PDB file of C-alpha atoms in Angstrom:
ATOM      1  CA  MET A 672      -3.852 -53.923  22.432  1.00 90.00           C
ATOM      2  CA  ASP A 673      -3.273 -50.679  24.274  1.00 91.00           C
ATOM      3  CA  ILE A 674      -4.157 -47.390  22.849  1.00 93.00           C
ATOM      4  CA  LYS A 675      -2.971 -43.848  24.162  1.00 93.00           C
ATOM      5  CA  LEU A 676      -5.514 -41.202  24.476  1.00 93.00           C
ATOM      6  CA  ASP A 677      -4.688 -37.689  24.092  1.00 94.00           C
ATOM      7  CA  SER A 678      -4.759 -37.136  27.712  1.00 92.00           C
ATOM      8  CA  GLY A 679      -1.847 -39.709  27.964  1.00 92.00           C
ATOM      9  CA  ARG A 680      -3.847 -42.323  29.826  1.00 91.00           C
ATOM     10  CA  LEU A 681      -4.451 -45.736  28.027  1.00 91.00           C
ATOM     11  CA  CYS A 682      -7.407 -47.684  27.113  1.00 92.00           C
ATOM     12  CA  ARG A 683      -7.287 -51.337  25.987  1.00 92.00           C
ATOM     13  CA  LEU A 684      -8.991 -53.270  23.225  1.00 95.00           C
ATOM     14  CA  LEU A 685      -9.762 -56.684  24.436  1.00 94.00           C
ATOM     15  CA  ARG A 686     -11.221 -59.593  22.399  1.00 95.00           C
ATOM     16  CA  ILE A 687     -14.014 -61.324  24.242  1.00 91.00           C
ATOM     17  CA  LYS A 688     -14.346 -65.022  23.791  1.00 91.00           C
ATOM     18  CA  ALA A 689     -18.037 -65.583  24.283  1.00 80.00           C
ATOM     19  CA  ASP A 690     -19.842 -68.580  22.717  1.00 81.00           C
ATOM     20  CA  LEU A 691     -23.104 -66.936  22.353  1.00 89.00           C
ATOM     21  CA  ILE A 692     -21.702 -63.608  20.760  1.00 91.00           C
ATOM     22  CA  PRO A 693     -18.888 -64.284  18.256  1.00 90.00           C
ATOM     23  CA  ASN A 694     -16.496 -61.388  17.158  1.00 94.00           C
ATOM     24  CA  TYR A 695     -16.915 -59.562  20.175  1.00 94.00           C
ATOM     25  CA  TYR A 696     -14.596 -57.076  21.610  1.00 95.00           C
ATOM     26  CA  LEU A 697     -14.356 -54.198  24.467  1.00 91.00           C
ATOM     27  CA  LEU A 698     -12.496 -51.058  24.285  1.00 92.00           C
ATOM     28  CA  ALA A 699     -12.029 -50.580  28.068  1.00 89.00           C
ATOM     29  CA  PHE A 700     -10.942 -47.750  30.204  1.00 86.00           C
ATOM     30  CA  PRO A 701      -8.978 -49.098  33.234  1.00 84.00           C
ATOM     31  CA  LYS A 702     -10.945 -49.054  36.457  1.00 83.00           C
ATOM     32  CA  GLU A 703      -7.801 -47.856  38.405  1.00 85.00           C
ATOM     33  CA  TYR A 704      -8.158 -44.597  36.487  1.00 84.00           C
ATOM     34  CA  GLY A 705     -11.441 -43.766  37.813  1.00 82.00           C
ATOM     35  CA  GLU A 706     -14.067 -42.171  35.423  1.00 82.00           C
ATOM     36  CA  PRO A 707     -12.894 -40.895  32.158  1.00 85.00           C
ATOM     37  CA  SER A 708     -13.148 -37.169  31.480  1.00 87.00           C
ATOM     38  CA  ALA A 709     -15.745 -35.854  28.935  1.00 88.00           C
ATOM     39  CA  GLY A 710     -13.084 -35.448  26.292  1.00 92.00           C
ATOM     40  CA  GLU A 711     -11.890 -39.105  26.941  1.00 90.00           C
ATOM     41  CA  VAL A 712     -15.406 -40.545  26.640  1.00 88.00           C
ATOM     42  CA  ALA A 713     -15.820 -38.866  23.151  1.00 92.00           C
ATOM     43  CA  GLU A 714     -12.272 -39.789  22.025  1.00 94.00           C
ATOM     44  CA  MET A 715     -12.809 -43.415  23.148  1.00 92.00           C
ATOM     45  CA  LEU A 716     -16.290 -43.451  21.234  1.00 94.00           C
ATOM     46  CA  THR A 717     -14.543 -42.164  18.141  1.00 95.00           C
ATOM     47  CA  LEU A 718     -11.667 -44.800  18.705  1.00 95.00           C
ATOM     48  CA  GLY A 719     -14.268 -47.398  19.122  1.00 95.00           C
ATOM     49  CA  ILE A 720     -15.706 -46.788  15.873  1.00 97.00           C
ATOM     50  CA  GLU A 721     -12.470 -46.756  14.056  1.00 97.00           C
ATOM     51  CA  GLN A 722     -11.278 -50.022  15.654  1.00 96.00           C
ATOM     52  CA  ALA A 723     -14.844 -51.356  14.868  1.00 97.00           C
ATOM     53  CA  GLN A 724     -14.340 -50.447  11.052  1.00 97.00           C
ATOM     54  CA  GLU A 725     -10.850 -51.697  11.022  1.00 97.00           C
ATOM     55  CA  LEU A 726     -11.744 -55.251  12.532  1.00 97.00           C
ATOM     56  CA  ALA A 727     -14.892 -55.510  10.426  1.00 97.00           C
ATOM     57  CA  PHE A 728     -12.938 -54.771   7.015  1.00 97.00           C
ATOM     58  CA  ASP A 729     -10.179 -57.257   8.343  1.00 96.00           C
ATOM     59  CA  LEU A 730     -12.267 -60.109   9.508  1.00 95.00           C
ATOM     60  CA  LEU A 731     -15.530 -59.702   7.328  1.00 95.00           C
ATOM     61  CA  GLY A 732     -14.442 -57.697   4.299  1.00 96.00           C
ATOM     62  CA  ASP A 733     -16.937 -54.781   5.143  1.00 96.00           C
ATOM     63  CA  ALA A 734     -15.875 -51.806   7.326  1.00 96.00           C
ATOM     64  CA  GLU A 735     -19.473 -51.124   8.175  1.00 95.00           C
ATOM     65  CA  ALA A 736     -20.542 -54.725   9.514  1.00 95.00           C
ATOM     66  CA  PHE A 737     -20.483 -53.901  13.159  1.00 95.00           C
ATOM     67  CA  SER A 738     -22.543 -52.497  16.082  1.00 94.00           C
ATOM     68  CA  ILE A 739     -21.291 -50.191  18.878  1.00 94.00           C
ATOM     69  CA  LEU A 740     -22.774 -50.430  22.186  1.00 90.00           C
ATOM     70  CA  TYR A 741     -22.349 -47.943  25.132  1.00 85.00           C
ATOM     71  CA  SER A 742     -23.927 -48.312  28.590  1.00 71.00           C
ATOM     72  CA  GLY A 743     -23.866 -45.341  30.862  1.00 65.00           C
ATOM     73  CA  TYR A 744     -23.071 -45.778  34.605  1.00 57.00           C
ATOM     74  CA  SER A 745     -26.578 -46.641  35.572  1.00 56.00           C
ATOM     75  CA  ALA A 746     -27.411 -48.987  32.988  1.00 55.00           C
ATOM     76  CA  ARG A 747     -24.274 -51.051  32.972  1.00 54.00           C
ATOM     77  CA  ARG A 748     -23.688 -54.262  34.646  1.00 53.00           C
ATOM     78  CA  GLU A 749     -19.791 -54.096  35.528  1.00 58.00           C
ATOM     79  CA  LYS A 750     -18.115 -51.129  36.976  1.00 60.00           C
ATOM     80  CA  GLY A 751     -15.496 -49.457  34.679  1.00 66.00           C
ATOM     81  CA  TRP A 752     -16.157 -47.764  31.347  1.00 83.00           C
ATOM     82  CA  HIS A 753     -16.233 -49.460  28.191  1.00 86.00           C
ATOM     83  CA  VAL A 754     -17.400 -49.479  24.535  1.00 90.00           C
ATOM     84  CA  HIS A 755     -18.727 -52.732  23.181  1.00 92.00           C
ATOM     85  CA  ILE A 756     -17.871 -53.645  19.629  1.00 95.00           C
ATOM     86  CA  VAL A 757     -19.726 -56.586  17.882  1.00 95.00           C
ATOM     87  CA  LEU A 758     -18.900 -57.586  14.201  1.00 95.00           C
ATOM     88  CA  LEU A 759     -22.086 -58.826  12.668  1.00 92.00           C
ATOM     89  CA  GLY A 760     -21.956 -59.391   8.949  1.00 85.00           C
ATOM     90  CA  ASN A 761     -25.703 -59.632   8.616  1.00 89.00           C
ATOM     91  CA  ARG A 762     -29.166 -58.938   9.925  1.00 90.00           C
ATOM     92  CA  TRP A 763     -29.506 -62.415  11.660  1.00 93.00           C
ATOM     93  CA  ARG A 764     -26.359 -61.939  13.633  1.00 91.00           C
ATOM     94  CA  LYS A 765     -27.678 -58.562  14.631  1.00 92.00           C
ATOM     95  CA  SER A 766     -30.931 -60.125  15.735  1.00 93.00           C
ATOM     96  CA  TRP A 767     -29.107 -62.857  17.548  1.00 93.00           C
ATOM     97  CA  LEU A 768     -27.033 -60.074  19.488  1.00 92.00           C
ATOM     98  CA  TYR A 769     -30.240 -58.408  20.581  1.00 92.00           C
ATOM     99  CA  PHE A 770     -31.863 -61.804  21.655  1.00 94.00           C
ATOM    100  CA  VAL A 771     -28.804 -62.651  23.599  1.00 92.00           C
ATOM    101  CA  LEU A 772     -28.489 -59.105  25.235  1.00 87.00           C
ATOM    102  CA  SER A 773     -32.286 -59.105  26.200  1.00 91.00           C
ATOM    103  CA  GLY A 774     -31.915 -62.653  27.889  1.00 91.00           C
ATOM    104  CA  LYS A 775     -28.889 -61.379  29.810  1.00 84.00           C
ATOM    105  CA  ASN A 776     -30.959 -58.306  30.899  1.00 80.00           C
ATOM    106  CA  LEU A 777     -33.768 -60.167  31.943  1.00 89.00           C
ATOM    107  CA  LEU A 778     -31.606 -62.297  34.279  1.00 87.00           C
ATOM    108  CA  GLN A 779     -30.175 -59.137  35.841  1.00 78.00           C
ATOM    109  CA  ALA A 780     -33.550 -57.699  36.320  1.00 80.00           C
ATOM    110  CA  PHE A 781     -34.719 -60.921  38.213  1.00 85.00           C
ATOM    111  CA  GLY A 782     -31.757 -60.928  40.323  1.00 80.00           C
ATOM    112  CA  LEU A 783     -30.287 -64.143  38.682  1.00 74.00           C
ATOM    113  CA  ARG A 784     -27.090 -62.473  37.386  1.00 64.00           C
ATOM    114  CA  LYS A 785     -24.600 -60.170  38.982  1.00 65.00           C
ATOM    115  CA  ASP A 786     -25.411 -56.423  38.508  1.00 56.00           C
ATOM    116  CA  ASP A 787     -23.263 -53.632  39.837  1.00 56.00           C
ATOM    117  CA  SER A 788     -25.344 -50.799  38.535  1.00 52.00           C
ATOM    118  CA  PRO A 789     -27.250 -48.298  41.162  1.00 48.00           C
ATOM    119  CA  LYS A 790     -30.748 -49.135  41.658  1.00 50.00           C
ATOM    120  CA  LEU A 791     -32.760 -46.207  40.267  1.00 44.00           C
ATOM    121  CA  ARG A 792     -36.571 -46.062  40.287  1.00 50.00           C
TER     122      ARG A 792
END
């Protein structure tokens, strides 16, 4: 689903089919636009929360059953600006999410998984 920002540029809400993380979505700013302006970043974070609330209510019956994750340029694996939306439902699912994310980040740290982020020390 495309969402028009106040700037006139579009962002896209995508459902990510991941076996390990169910109910996972990305609100993505297209790479071809380059980096978003500060206003677009703020607007996308707000839109991410609004979309998360709608999805959580529609799918889980609780508008607050979600987590939003944003990684700055130096901390993300993929190029391109995006907000992660994960619908949770309970503490066990949140624990599982952080377990999976820690495993993915360890693989990147050991160079066993693709990582486009700059190497800062």
